[in-house]
Amino acid sequence: MTNNLTIGERVAWYRRRRGMSQEVLAGRVDRTVDWLSKVENNRIDLDRLSVIKSLADVLDVALADLVAEPSLMQWTSDSGMRTVPALRAALMDYRRVTPFGASGSGVEPPSIADLQHELSTLWEAYQAARFGYVTGRLPSLLAHAEAAVDVYTGSQLDAARRVLGLAYQLAAVQLTKIGEADLAWIAADRGLSAARAAGDIVVIGTLLRSVTHALQATGRYREAVQLTNDAANYLEPNMREATPEMLSVYGTLFLAGSIAAARANDAITTRSFLQAADEAATRLGQDANHLWTAFGPTNVAIHRVATAAELGDVQVAVDLGPRVDTAGLPMERRVRHALEVARAYSTWNRGDDALATLLDAEKMAPEQVRYHVMSRQLVLAWVRQNKSRPSSTLVDLARRLDVMD
């Protein structure tokens, strides 16, 4: 399987491998044979993850098998020549799950100040959508933070554990972003262990959000909704006199949950979670970036667009999406919203607007556009659906995204 198959073509490929007719598959997902035929022949776009997940369940394949994740990370001057495999090796270091600790690693722990600076540098790079840079340098940060936890005591140990928890959270969100859901789960679990050891309720809260994202990446949307409720109840006693950090963590938890609810086709819970996030944003008073959450009223607006698209309310996404001013947010948030707007335009048959939006997003953050399944599948569908020869602009974009030879 390669990157240059649409989701519909992958459905057809797995259906044939399972020896299943179109009639059987269509019936098991409560759709017509005509609908499935159009999906497999690229006459209908599969752009709602809830529908894709239902097909994956019947075909007994992982959600990632249909959405073509993960994608090969290119070597760049930012990433170097050791990317996801090096991060996988760091997460699967036997010393982390055996009694031998990091004493044999030979890594010297930096000072807490240097460790915090290293953490901030990588989080800022992530928010600037420099994914290769982050992936290539995360193994070093994790090794330094683990060594610090093994060596320091007292207040320095608590500080090191906080850094370690946030470093593993960064690993989780980065791995989720590039389609490595199983590794993201490991990272979130490790981060939660560090945060619990430090007794840091804020870091525990932000890592619970990462677990929610990891659940979504594997199509476990209802579990992600339940986790959102459980995590909110866990954090609730701290909300009466919440700090800006806590408000941001609490609000972004509900934003993550709103996406999960929308993908589970639960419009009532989606609205409830968005309302809770909006109330937290109102209390915060403005867009901010506490603990690299980019939380505030604008991020809530972005999620209103994304959830509308997931629920099939395309007109809402088309009307609201272009009006959201994301200029004050980190690049990763700005470009993620642009992808939603491009998807809405495409579904609304405004192909020129969709392509222009995607090209603008690519100029801002080429790595993010390249690695995101939404942009790759949009471009591939446009190429397949083009009855005449695709424009040179579209062909060039498809080649940059590695979905066309």
Tab-separated table of N, CA and C in Angstrom, residues 382-391:
chain	number	residue	atom	x	y	z
A	382	TRP	N	-8.788	15.321	-5.584
A	382	TRP	CA	-8.904	16.300	-6.664
A	382	TRP	C	-8.255	15.783	-7.948
A	383	VAL	N	-7.122	15.124	-7.818
A	383	VAL	CA	-6.450	14.569	-8.993
A	383	VAL	C	-7.301	13.489	-9.629
A	384	ARG	N	-7.841	12.581	-8.800
A	384	ARG	CA	-8.641	11.474	-9.327
A	384	ARG	C	-9.937	11.956	-9.977
A	385	GLN	N	-10.545	12.983	-9.393
A	385	GLN	CA	-11.847	13.444	-9.866
A	385	GLN	C	-11.757	14.360	-11.082
A	386	ASN	N	-10.566	14.800	-11.392
A	386	ASN	CA	-10.384	15.719	-12.511
A	386	ASN	C	-10.581	14.969	-13.826
A	387	LYS	N	-11.623	15.324	-14.562
A	387	LYS	CA	-11.953	14.593	-15.788
A	387	LYS	C	-10.990	14.899	-16.919
A	388	SER	N	-10.401	16.062	-16.893
A	388	SER	CA	-9.383	16.410	-17.878
A	388	SER	C	-8.019	16.311	-17.206
A	389	ARG	N	-6.991	16.761	-17.876
A	389	ARG	CA	-5.657	16.722	-17.293
A	389	ARG	C	-5.585	17.706	-16.125
A	390	PRO	N	-5.139	17.257	-14.946
A	390	PRO	CA	-5.052	18.180	-13.807
A	390	PRO	C	-4.110	19.339	-14.122
A	391	SER	N	-4.370	20.468	-13.506
A	391	SER	CA	-3.513	21.632	-13.725
A	391	SER	C	-2.105	21.352	-13.213
